[in-house]
XYZ file of C-alpha atoms in Angstrom:
716
model
C 129.765 78.894 109.851
C 131.532 75.520 109.195
C 129.752 73.982 112.175
C 126.420 75.201 110.852
C 127.065 73.711 107.433
C 128.016 70.389 108.928
C 124.928 70.401 111.082
C 122.713 70.974 108.042
C 124.426 68.185 106.125
C 123.961 65.833 109.089
C 120.263 66.723 109.394
C 119.711 66.038 105.702
C 121.444 62.651 105.978
C 119.287 61.489 108.871
C 116.114 62.602 107.046
C 115.151 65.597 109.213
C 112.964 68.368 107.718
C 115.018 71.107 106.087
C 115.041 74.563 107.584
C 112.533 76.531 105.508
C 113.515 79.845 103.963
C 110.299 81.364 102.683
C 111.911 84.434 101.189
C 111.534 84.683 97.410
C 113.755 87.552 96.430
C 116.721 86.602 98.547
C 118.067 83.062 98.951
C 119.213 83.934 102.443
C 122.583 83.225 104.113
C 124.135 79.837 103.242
C 120.841 78.177 102.210
C 120.970 79.513 98.652
C 122.423 82.407 96.713
C 120.709 85.781 96.362
C 119.377 86.624 92.924
C 121.334 89.406 91.313
C 118.228 90.806 89.610
C 116.322 90.955 92.897
C 119.151 91.779 95.261
C 117.637 94.837 96.976
C 113.915 94.139 97.478
C 113.570 96.855 100.108
C 114.204 99.462 97.418
C 112.008 97.894 94.756
C 109.050 100.122 95.616
C 111.256 103.215 95.739
C 112.848 102.454 92.373
C 109.454 101.951 90.790
C 108.017 105.144 92.223
C 111.133 107.001 91.055
C 110.593 105.645 87.538
C 106.951 106.841 87.572
C 107.936 110.348 88.700
C 110.825 110.532 86.270
C 108.468 109.608 83.428
C 106.486 112.770 84.319
C 109.690 114.830 84.475
C 110.744 113.501 81.071
C 107.629 115.082 79.550
C 108.608 118.371 81.139
C 112.189 118.105 79.858
C 110.907 117.477 76.302
C 108.798 120.613 76.548
C 111.667 122.667 77.935
C 113.948 121.503 75.143
C 111.716 123.112 72.534
C 111.722 126.551 74.159
C 114.075 128.832 72.240
C 112.568 132.292 72.127
C 111.653 134.885 74.741
C 108.010 134.610 73.711
C 108.019 130.844 74.233
C 109.583 131.198 77.683
C 107.135 133.910 78.710
C 104.252 131.622 77.739
C 105.903 128.867 79.814
C 106.200 131.247 82.764
C 102.500 132.075 82.537
C 101.674 128.393 82.459
C 103.874 127.700 85.485
C 102.278 130.532 87.471
C 98.853 129.084 86.704
C 99.984 125.586 87.641
C 101.513 126.772 90.919
C 98.239 128.453 91.774
C 96.469 125.147 91.020
C 98.898 123.135 93.142
C 98.986 125.565 96.078
C 95.496 126.884 95.877
C 92.870 127.772 96.409
C 94.534 130.725 98.051
C 92.810 132.094 101.135
C 91.206 135.530 101.075
C 93.411 138.390 102.222
C 91.849 138.846 105.666
C 92.960 141.559 108.085
C 96.464 140.996 109.436
C 95.613 142.472 112.862
C 99.342 142.891 113.655
C 100.498 143.545 117.209
C 103.829 144.512 118.661
C 104.303 142.443 121.816
C 107.638 143.887 122.852
C 110.593 146.026 121.793
C 114.329 145.500 122.311
C 116.924 148.234 121.876
C 120.293 146.794 120.892
C 123.627 148.165 119.794
C 123.060 149.264 116.212
C 119.448 148.132 115.773
C 116.001 147.794 117.288
C 113.856 144.660 117.469
C 110.079 144.679 117.493
C 108.371 141.399 118.334
C 105.417 140.886 116.022
C 102.368 138.642 115.810
C 99.929 138.804 112.919
C 97.186 136.647 111.373
C 97.949 135.221 107.920
C 94.386 133.793 108.008
C 91.652 134.510 110.534
C 92.905 133.438 113.964
C 95.907 131.712 112.405
C 98.821 133.437 114.061
C 102.377 134.005 112.745
C 105.061 135.025 115.212
C 108.186 136.936 114.173
C 110.604 139.749 114.847
C 111.419 142.755 112.737
C 115.002 144.083 112.981
C 115.404 147.779 112.142
C 118.823 149.439 111.699
C 119.680 152.211 114.090
C 119.167 155.622 112.587
C 117.003 154.237 109.725
C 115.092 156.942 107.944
C 112.740 156.992 104.992
C 111.881 153.885 103.040
C 114.586 151.314 102.412
C 114.992 147.711 101.283
C 113.631 144.898 103.424
C 114.424 141.204 103.642
C 111.957 138.486 104.578
C 114.147 135.893 106.296
C 112.517 132.447 106.360
C 113.853 129.663 108.498
C 114.840 126.015 108.075
C 113.977 123.055 110.269
C 115.089 124.239 113.654
C 113.147 123.967 116.887
C 114.154 127.493 117.911
C 113.451 128.888 114.413
C 114.997 132.335 113.906
C 116.261 132.383 117.503
C 118.930 129.794 116.622
C 122.469 131.234 116.470
C 123.206 130.350 112.829
C 120.033 132.154 111.694
C 120.678 135.115 113.968
C 124.137 135.452 112.407
C 122.597 136.164 108.980
C 119.853 138.407 110.376
C 122.262 140.495 112.439
C 124.697 140.913 109.519
C 121.874 142.040 107.240
C 120.475 144.528 109.702
C 123.949 145.983 110.390
C 124.334 146.448 106.627
C 121.219 148.612 106.660
C 118.415 146.197 105.722
C 115.151 145.952 107.550
C 114.846 142.225 108.279
C 111.642 140.408 109.128
C 112.089 136.853 110.452
C 109.081 134.602 111.044
C 108.463 131.254 112.688
C 107.539 128.518 110.209
C 104.716 126.115 110.978
C 105.695 123.490 113.532
C 108.632 125.498 114.844
C 109.427 128.217 117.324
C 106.207 129.451 118.872
C 103.978 127.805 116.239
C 103.915 124.084 117.143
C 100.815 122.639 115.493
C 100.381 119.668 117.855
C 101.493 121.267 121.113
C 101.018 119.387 124.368
C 100.773 121.917 127.222
C 101.498 119.152 129.766
C 104.887 118.202 128.337
C 105.616 121.530 126.717
C 106.533 119.688 123.505
C 104.959 118.554 120.263
C 102.762 115.481 120.550
C 104.085 114.129 117.250
C 107.810 114.965 117.473
C 110.290 117.165 115.672
C 109.440 119.889 113.146
C 109.863 117.430 110.274
C 107.425 115.029 111.966
C 104.977 117.934 112.548
C 105.146 118.865 108.878
C 104.638 115.368 107.608
C 101.823 114.647 110.077
C 99.912 117.742 108.963
C 100.868 117.166 105.361
C 99.184 113.750 105.226
C 95.972 115.277 106.508
C 96.150 117.983 103.817
C 96.968 115.556 100.994
C 93.871 113.450 101.795
C 91.753 116.475 101.004
C 93.677 117.180 97.789
C 95.603 120.119 99.260
C 99.292 120.817 99.821
C 100.921 121.858 103.069
C 103.153 124.108 100.953
C 100.150 126.446 100.633
C 100.369 127.385 104.288
C 104.124 128.052 104.241
C 103.831 130.128 101.072
C 100.777 132.080 102.242
C 102.526 132.927 105.536
C 105.356 134.417 103.520
C 103.018 136.358 101.260
C 101.205 137.820 104.233
C 104.534 138.637 105.941
C 105.365 140.751 102.877
C 101.913 142.323 103.192
C 102.888 143.315 106.730
C 106.295 144.647 105.648
C 104.526 146.908 103.148
C 102.575 148.537 106.015
C 105.804 149.639 107.628
C 106.997 153.225 106.997
C 110.583 151.960 106.963
C 110.064 149.706 103.898
C 110.302 150.521 100.208
C 107.667 148.305 98.552
C 109.777 148.051 95.389
C 112.873 146.730 97.184
C 111.799 143.438 98.775
C 114.102 140.430 99.065
C 113.652 136.908 100.445
C 116.301 134.494 101.613
C 116.553 131.368 103.807
C 118.386 128.121 104.351
C 117.107 124.557 103.915
C 113.420 124.590 104.695
C 113.902 128.349 104.463
C 115.342 127.788 100.976
C 112.117 125.924 100.178
C 110.004 128.824 101.392
C 112.220 131.376 99.576
C 111.746 129.445 96.329
C 107.965 129.269 96.713
C 107.403 132.874 97.852
C 109.768 134.189 95.191
C 107.958 132.189 92.526
C 104.397 133.235 93.313
C 104.697 136.747 94.784
C 105.543 139.294 92.081
C 106.574 141.838 94.730
C 109.756 139.899 95.519
C 112.454 141.666 93.592
C 115.399 139.528 94.785
C 115.363 135.925 95.944
C 118.318 133.883 97.306
C 117.305 130.309 98.277
C 120.052 128.461 100.130
C 120.557 124.727 100.497
C 117.352 123.446 98.876
C 117.298 123.809 95.098
C 118.458 120.689 93.237
C 116.418 118.691 90.717
C 113.648 116.268 91.548
C 115.312 113.477 89.577
C 118.552 113.868 91.564
C 116.523 114.207 94.799
C 114.739 110.917 94.081
C 118.039 109.229 93.337
C 119.599 110.347 96.598
C 117.622 111.174 99.761
C 114.145 110.926 98.291
C 111.174 113.220 98.941
C 111.488 115.213 102.115
C 109.037 117.006 104.387
C 105.436 117.459 103.270
C 105.822 121.113 102.411
C 108.631 120.238 99.992
C 106.289 117.893 98.087
C 103.951 119.432 95.505
C 100.620 117.665 95.104
C 100.874 116.251 91.564
C 103.803 118.580 90.886
C 105.811 116.484 88.404
C 102.571 115.189 86.862
C 101.778 118.807 86.077
C 105.241 119.506 84.769
C 106.829 121.270 87.781
C 110.457 120.782 88.874
C 112.757 122.841 91.123
C 114.005 124.816 88.110
C 110.524 126.166 87.442
C 110.541 127.931 90.824
C 113.509 130.026 89.643
C 112.701 130.233 85.914
C 109.275 131.703 86.586
C 111.065 134.659 88.243
C 113.199 135.537 85.252
C 114.537 138.083 84.674
C 114.234 139.274 88.309
C 117.481 138.960 90.314
C 117.873 135.423 91.667
C 120.808 133.729 93.427
C 121.028 129.990 93.920
C 123.177 129.266 96.964
C 124.598 125.750 97.340
C 127.205 123.602 99.048
C 129.034 120.690 97.424
C 128.447 118.131 100.189
C 124.815 118.975 100.843
C 122.360 116.095 101.059
C 120.434 118.068 98.424
C 122.396 116.850 95.391
C 124.993 119.318 94.174
C 124.856 117.659 90.743
C 121.130 118.387 90.562
C 121.765 121.935 91.713
C 124.348 122.498 88.985
C 122.082 120.982 86.283
C 119.211 123.151 87.405
C 121.403 126.226 87.453
C 122.482 125.509 83.881
C 118.882 125.315 82.712
C 117.830 128.430 84.636
C 120.790 130.418 83.340
C 119.623 129.829 79.763
C 116.219 131.332 80.556
C 117.744 134.533 81.960
C 119.940 134.758 78.870
C 116.984 134.355 76.466
C 115.047 136.966 78.370
C 117.975 139.364 78.071
C 119.386 139.605 81.602
C 121.998 136.885 82.157
C 123.567 139.041 84.894
C 120.460 138.662 87.044
C 121.049 134.986 87.789
C 123.965 133.254 89.429
C 124.792 130.115 91.344
C 127.368 130.168 94.102
C 128.686 127.185 95.956
C 131.097 126.375 98.720
C 132.783 123.140 99.751
C 130.688 122.337 102.786
C 127.845 120.208 104.144
C 124.232 121.311 104.438
C 124.304 124.749 106.027
C 125.579 128.274 105.905
C 129.177 129.204 105.095
C 130.925 132.562 105.349
C 131.690 132.534 101.634
C 128.084 131.837 100.696
C 126.702 134.316 103.202
C 128.915 137.084 101.864
C 127.822 136.228 98.324
C 124.221 136.514 99.525
C 124.878 139.867 101.186
C 126.526 141.173 98.008
C 123.638 139.901 95.859
C 121.001 141.574 98.037
C 122.980 144.789 98.285
C 123.318 145.035 94.525
C 119.784 143.908 93.640
C 118.090 146.059 96.262
C 120.368 149.079 95.752
C 122.022 149.278 99.158
C 125.807 149.406 98.615
C 128.245 148.629 101.409
C 130.659 146.117 102.764
C 129.873 142.455 102.144
C 132.135 141.225 104.956
C 130.487 138.976 107.508
C 130.986 140.088 111.102
C 130.298 138.323 114.399
C 127.705 140.053 116.566
C 126.388 139.160 120.018
C 123.337 136.875 119.764
C 120.048 137.518 121.509
C 118.758 134.957 123.901
C 115.771 132.780 123.120
C 113.887 134.394 125.987
C 114.536 137.885 124.567
C 113.050 136.827 121.232
C 109.953 135.100 122.639
C 106.978 136.879 121.080
C 103.926 135.490 122.937
C 103.168 135.325 126.636
C 103.446 131.552 126.947
C 105.878 130.949 124.093
C 103.242 129.203 121.990
C 100.398 130.687 119.896
C 98.189 127.737 120.730
C 98.131 128.553 124.442
C 98.606 132.333 124.317
C 96.165 133.052 121.510
C 94.173 129.838 121.001
C 95.378 129.893 117.422
C 93.922 127.830 114.667
C 96.211 125.119 113.299
C 96.788 123.553 109.911
C 94.778 120.595 111.201
C 91.813 122.720 112.296
C 91.750 124.721 109.050
C 92.088 121.623 106.896
C 89.310 119.911 108.916
C 87.095 122.908 108.310
C 87.904 122.804 104.571
C 87.205 119.063 104.516
C 83.686 119.557 105.831
C 82.167 120.563 102.490
C 83.903 117.564 100.822
C 82.397 115.207 103.392
C 79.031 116.908 103.017
C 79.188 116.345 99.263
C 79.907 112.658 99.894
C 77.006 112.411 102.309
C 74.639 114.055 99.822
C 75.856 111.912 96.934
C 75.247 108.753 98.921
C 71.523 109.491 99.029
C 71.478 108.226 95.413
C 73.721 105.158 95.745
C 72.831 103.767 92.337
C 74.573 106.756 90.767
C 77.063 107.427 93.511
C 78.823 104.100 93.811
C 79.848 103.636 90.150
C 81.070 107.249 90.171
C 82.969 106.719 93.417
C 84.701 103.633 91.999
C 85.699 105.498 88.841
C 87.112 108.335 90.911
C 88.903 105.868 93.161
C 90.588 104.301 90.147
C 91.660 107.735 88.927
C 92.821 109.178 92.237
C 94.606 106.012 93.358
C 96.361 105.769 90.016
C 95.155 102.204 89.544
C 96.242 100.621 86.297
C 94.432 97.602 84.939
C 97.101 94.851 84.890
C 98.397 93.844 81.505
C 100.267 90.585 80.717
C 104.026 90.965 80.994
C 106.730 88.363 81.575
C 106.068 84.851 82.859
C 106.119 84.088 86.611
C 109.407 82.707 87.945
C 109.290 79.551 90.030
C 111.861 79.625 92.879
C 111.445 76.222 94.397
C 109.269 74.681 97.071
C 109.107 72.910 100.440
C 107.064 69.801 101.011
C 104.916 69.678 104.103
C 102.533 67.028 105.265
C 99.759 66.916 102.686
C 100.715 70.078 100.827
C 103.643 72.000 99.445
C 104.792 75.606 99.747
C 105.779 77.000 96.334
C 107.902 80.110 95.999
C 107.027 82.372 93.028
C 108.283 85.646 91.671
C 105.258 87.125 89.932
C 105.688 90.043 87.499
C 104.369 93.241 89.007
C 103.965 96.730 87.599
C 106.964 97.951 85.635
C 110.117 96.067 86.611
C 108.805 94.996 90.016
C 108.368 91.494 91.341
C 105.643 90.273 93.683
C 107.232 87.654 95.992
C 104.497 85.084 96.514
C 104.021 81.850 98.408
C 101.511 79.363 97.128
C 100.233 76.718 99.522
C 98.922 73.871 97.332
C 97.479 70.521 98.471
C 99.159 67.390 97.074
C 95.857 66.380 95.498
C 95.898 68.184 92.108
C 92.113 68.394 91.755
C 90.885 71.941 91.039
C 89.697 73.749 94.124
C 88.771 77.261 95.285
C 91.584 79.692 96.145
C 92.294 82.515 98.536
C 94.554 85.533 98.109
C 95.939 86.025 101.618
C 97.733 89.314 102.202
C 99.173 90.362 105.552
C 100.488 93.841 106.422
C 103.359 92.265 108.383
C 104.436 90.142 105.447
C 103.531 86.894 103.793
C 105.330 84.683 106.286
C 103.372 85.985 109.292
C 100.741 83.227 109.145
C 102.688 80.811 106.944
C 104.258 78.540 109.550
C 103.281 74.894 109.784
C 100.201 74.654 111.985
C 99.350 78.331 111.319
C 96.323 80.079 109.870
C 97.209 79.494 106.219
C 97.767 75.778 106.794
C 94.321 75.579 108.395
C 92.807 77.098 105.255
C 94.717 74.675 103.043
C 93.458 71.729 105.064
C 89.938 73.151 104.641
C 90.261 72.655 100.881
C 91.753 75.872 99.549
C 94.804 76.795 97.572
C 96.265 79.934 99.211
C 98.470 82.510 97.506
C 100.271 84.802 99.997
C 102.000 87.704 98.238
C 104.129 90.508 99.640
C 102.648 93.556 97.921
C 105.105 96.415 97.313
C 106.090 98.081 100.584
C 105.289 95.058 102.744
C 107.189 91.980 103.863
C 110.269 91.365 101.747
C 109.721 94.591 99.847
C 109.251 96.844 102.922
C 111.249 100.052 102.866
C 113.518 100.721 105.815
C 112.988 104.276 107.039
C 115.639 106.331 108.748
C 115.242 106.619 112.500
C 113.315 109.723 113.435
C 111.729 110.126 109.970
C 108.048 109.667 109.387
C 107.379 106.642 107.103
C 105.794 108.734 104.398
C 108.342 108.860 101.552
C 106.607 106.289 99.270
C 103.261 108.039 99.829
C 104.815 111.444 99.001
C 106.679 110.019 96.029
C 103.654 108.333 94.526
C 101.321 111.321 94.800
C 103.792 113.485 92.827
C 103.097 111.271 89.801
C 99.384 110.993 90.445
C 99.655 107.495 91.766
C 99.433 105.803 95.175
C 101.063 102.784 96.766
C 97.523 101.558 97.592
C 96.522 101.756 93.922
C 99.678 99.976 92.782
C 99.099 97.348 95.450
C 95.518 96.913 94.194
C 96.829 96.251 90.720
C 99.321 93.687 92.002
C 96.537 91.925 93.976
C 94.657 91.568 90.692
C 97.840 90.158 89.141
C 97.920 87.502 91.839
C 94.281 86.769 91.020
C 95.095 86.291 87.331
C 98.018 84.060 88.253
C 95.727 81.810 90.280
C 93.119 81.713 87.551
C 95.684 80.311 85.113
C 96.613 77.409 87.398
C 95.161 73.974 86.596
C 94.547 73.244 90.281
C 92.398 76.375 90.833
C 88.704 76.914 90.056
C 89.027 80.337 88.398
C 85.545 81.503 89.327
C 85.968 80.710 93.033
C 88.678 83.021 94.306
C 88.288 85.302 97.313
C 90.660 87.457 99.373
C 91.711 87.963 102.959
C 93.679 91.007 103.975
C 95.083 91.679 107.419
C 96.214 95.004 108.831
C 97.717 97.940 106.940
C 97.379 96.351 103.490
C 93.610 95.857 103.845
C 92.631 99.200 102.160
C 94.600 98.200 99.078
C 92.702 94.899 98.858
C 89.448 96.780 99.308
C 90.370 98.914 96.294
C 91.263 95.795 94.345
C 87.909 94.141 95.121
C 86.069 97.341 94.152
C 87.917 97.482 90.813
C 87.892 93.752 89.972
C 84.566 91.895 90.074
C 86.244 88.477 89.747
C 87.295 88.672 93.410
C 84.279 86.755 94.688
C 84.383 87.716 98.343
C 86.539 89.715 100.749
C 87.500 89.474 104.402
C 89.280 92.496 105.955
C 90.896 91.956 109.332
C 91.926 94.913 111.533
C 91.464 97.278 108.611
C 91.393 101.066 108.848
C 87.713 101.987 108.994
C 87.889 105.127 106.841
C 90.063 107.994 105.681
C 87.705 110.640 107.041
C 88.765 110.036 110.629
C 92.388 110.983 109.824
C 91.400 114.515 108.847
C 88.747 114.846 111.541
C 91.062 114.057 114.481
C 94.397 115.781 115.193
C 96.311 112.567 115.963
C 96.450 109.403 113.926
C 98.684 106.350 113.547
C 98.328 104.805 110.123
C 100.602 103.364 107.427
C 100.716 106.064 104.743
C 101.058 103.347 102.072
C 97.377 102.562 102.669
C 96.263 106.097 101.844
C 95.217 107.785 98.598
C 95.943 111.500 98.198
C 92.837 113.469 97.259
C 90.514 110.555 98.131
C 88.126 112.614 100.201
C 87.346 114.822 97.222
C 85.361 111.898 95.772
C 85.152 108.791 97.986
C 86.132 107.034 101.171
C 86.724 103.416 102.128
C 83.079 102.852 103.097
C 82.040 103.765 99.526
C 84.293 100.987 98.219
C 82.798 98.574 100.753
C 79.317 99.396 99.510
C 80.408 98.962 95.875
C 81.492 95.393 96.443
C 77.881 94.280 97.104
C 76.235 91.983 96.177
C 79.447 90.059 96.795
C 79.998 89.245 100.447
C 82.354 91.285 102.618
C 83.349 90.658 106.227
C 85.006 93.308 108.345
C 86.688 91.854 111.434
C 87.865 94.023 114.324
C 88.065 97.251 112.282
C 90.487 99.894 113.476
C 90.245 103.627 114.097
C 92.784 106.219 112.892
C 94.753 105.456 116.105
C 94.827 101.683 115.419
C 92.475 101.118 118.356
C 89.483 98.818 118.071
C 86.518 100.684 116.602
C 83.486 100.813 118.796
C 79.975 99.922 117.570
C 79.101 103.618 117.544
C 82.150 104.453 115.407
C 81.318 101.593 113.053
C 77.721 102.736 112.698
C 78.758 106.349 112.103
C 81.162 105.305 109.368
C 79.333 102.355 107.773
C 75.684 103.090 108.480
C 74.809 103.675 104.823
C 76.850 100.584 103.812
C 74.988 98.363 106.237
C 71.663 99.626 104.901
C 72.765 99.060 101.314
C 74.572 95.745 101.645
C 72.236 94.321 104.306
C 73.179 90.649 104.794
C 76.087 90.867 102.368
C 78.177 92.800 104.919
C 79.302 91.216 108.191
C 81.044 93.253 110.883
C 82.569 91.565 113.924
C 84.174 93.538 116.742
C 85.320 90.478 118.687
C 87.739 87.764 117.623
C 86.159 85.084 115.511
C 87.534 82.082 113.700
C 88.600 83.077 110.171
C 87.601 79.768 108.699
C 84.063 80.305 109.943
C 83.869 83.770 108.357
C 85.201 82.454 105.032
C 82.566 79.761 105.141
C 79.938 82.474 105.525
C 81.438 84.293 102.514
C 81.492 81.192 100.312
C 78.208 79.516 101.329
C 75.575 82.151 102.070
């Protein structure tokens, strides 16, 4: 370190150029101190999204605080049921289950029947029903739903609970969740594995496709559970009035949902999921897609509602103190839920138990669960947990090939969602026949669905210093963004102070990508422009570092809970950069255009559609449309560029068409797989735009000099 400092001092003495540090929010190493206020730019987006979601939750808390009587709580319960139907719906029709028993196992003390049924037409659910030896008449039954495990209910820790329950006299029905066991949604027969990765990756991949159509993946998980109960009620061994549900982790999620919406569930014991959304946001953040309700907090739904809506039916909240689902949030939720059961006259029907452990089952918690189910479902007996021999995975394989996709050619979440998207896309196609009416409507809907907020003046920009280059300088600015956020921005300004046109230049890989001396931005400056290169939230300095093995979807999931989107927030910040440039003495305020490269391009397209003062737009390697993501099983996109629910009202081509008569250039557009779009793909997506915009839209599939394209935009 001392040698480096000496070298820098020596270089400065002999007049060499300083080493440039173009970061704005962090001074970087020994070249300048970090700013305390901006010391964690990678979490700036997350903090802002958390604030937005917590604002929604604050409205809920204010409403909850005013509920004192049983009548008030019963009205709240009715409202929550209606809201859950809205979030999870529309529910499919109750089609025939067409159940089949594919095999039977006789074991010491119980029998196993391997079951496959259809929760929706040709949408197969695999499972196993465990029946106690000597069972007679109708008795209580447990739907056991499973967490994020590749083997699903075949895994030893899940078998342990199942076998203990069946030996205590319960009929137990365990089913494979989506993306697990024999229900991989993106199964590759060649490799025998999922094309997209682990169960969490499968869930998030399908979830993004659902959210684009305004639907929630949670619907599929919940409906599978409801139909599993439908199947249980066809069994002569099952008392329809003594149904319980339990499960760990993702199974705790499913237990909470099924118990909340299916009135037939008498007893529910979710394990290792329930906390509070505020504590979740402040710790691990939003998790898999099925654990994220579309507009949930915006509509006043928190984890507590999933239990409160059940009151006064028996409910047990099972927790561990070192779980990654915050124990503090779990305790706070339990305190709120307990009050509801007290007001409704049955405080004994709710309890929270906890053990000092990590995320998972414990003997203490399991025995508390057994005791709860035995009491609630009227099946007395010993609560002691006992070790029983596990069944092999092969013994519990339900289908011939071990996957419903190859054994039964099952529908998938993707195929069903694609089918449900078709009417939406048809509506768009029909609406586009009257573009004069369609485009203003599409832009209004885009503003609403993206959560765009028209920028309002806030604090003054903060100047962070500059570097002098030959003929121009590089200024470092912290521009005020939405809320408490900062937009780190570089301004490349010629030494000549005469007013000149300006360009907003945004790159998906960060503002420094093309900022080096001799690079693309310098070429634009030498062509007579002032260039502002910001890092919009989620990019460059403010990019969020995802955990290895996790899909980079948390900001997308977080934003949609509050009815917002990262793309919409980015669009607002792009307009803020525009306003900043318009206030500079060296900028001609009516001559500002924008260039966007890569993943951030859809956000700039939104900005140009919403703000007429962006005079022209060049999109380089931009996603062609949202439609292709739901029409193809595989995709590779940055979720920050997406808007949940967009396909209910618009797509990116509609925004392109709305920018006319301003000029737009689309250079080397990309498919949903990031591959270069072919001419046929471009025509299929943009045909109506090309007819509408005519010579105002330029599409280039081969590399072309950016300066030349900008010249076309500026001087038609």
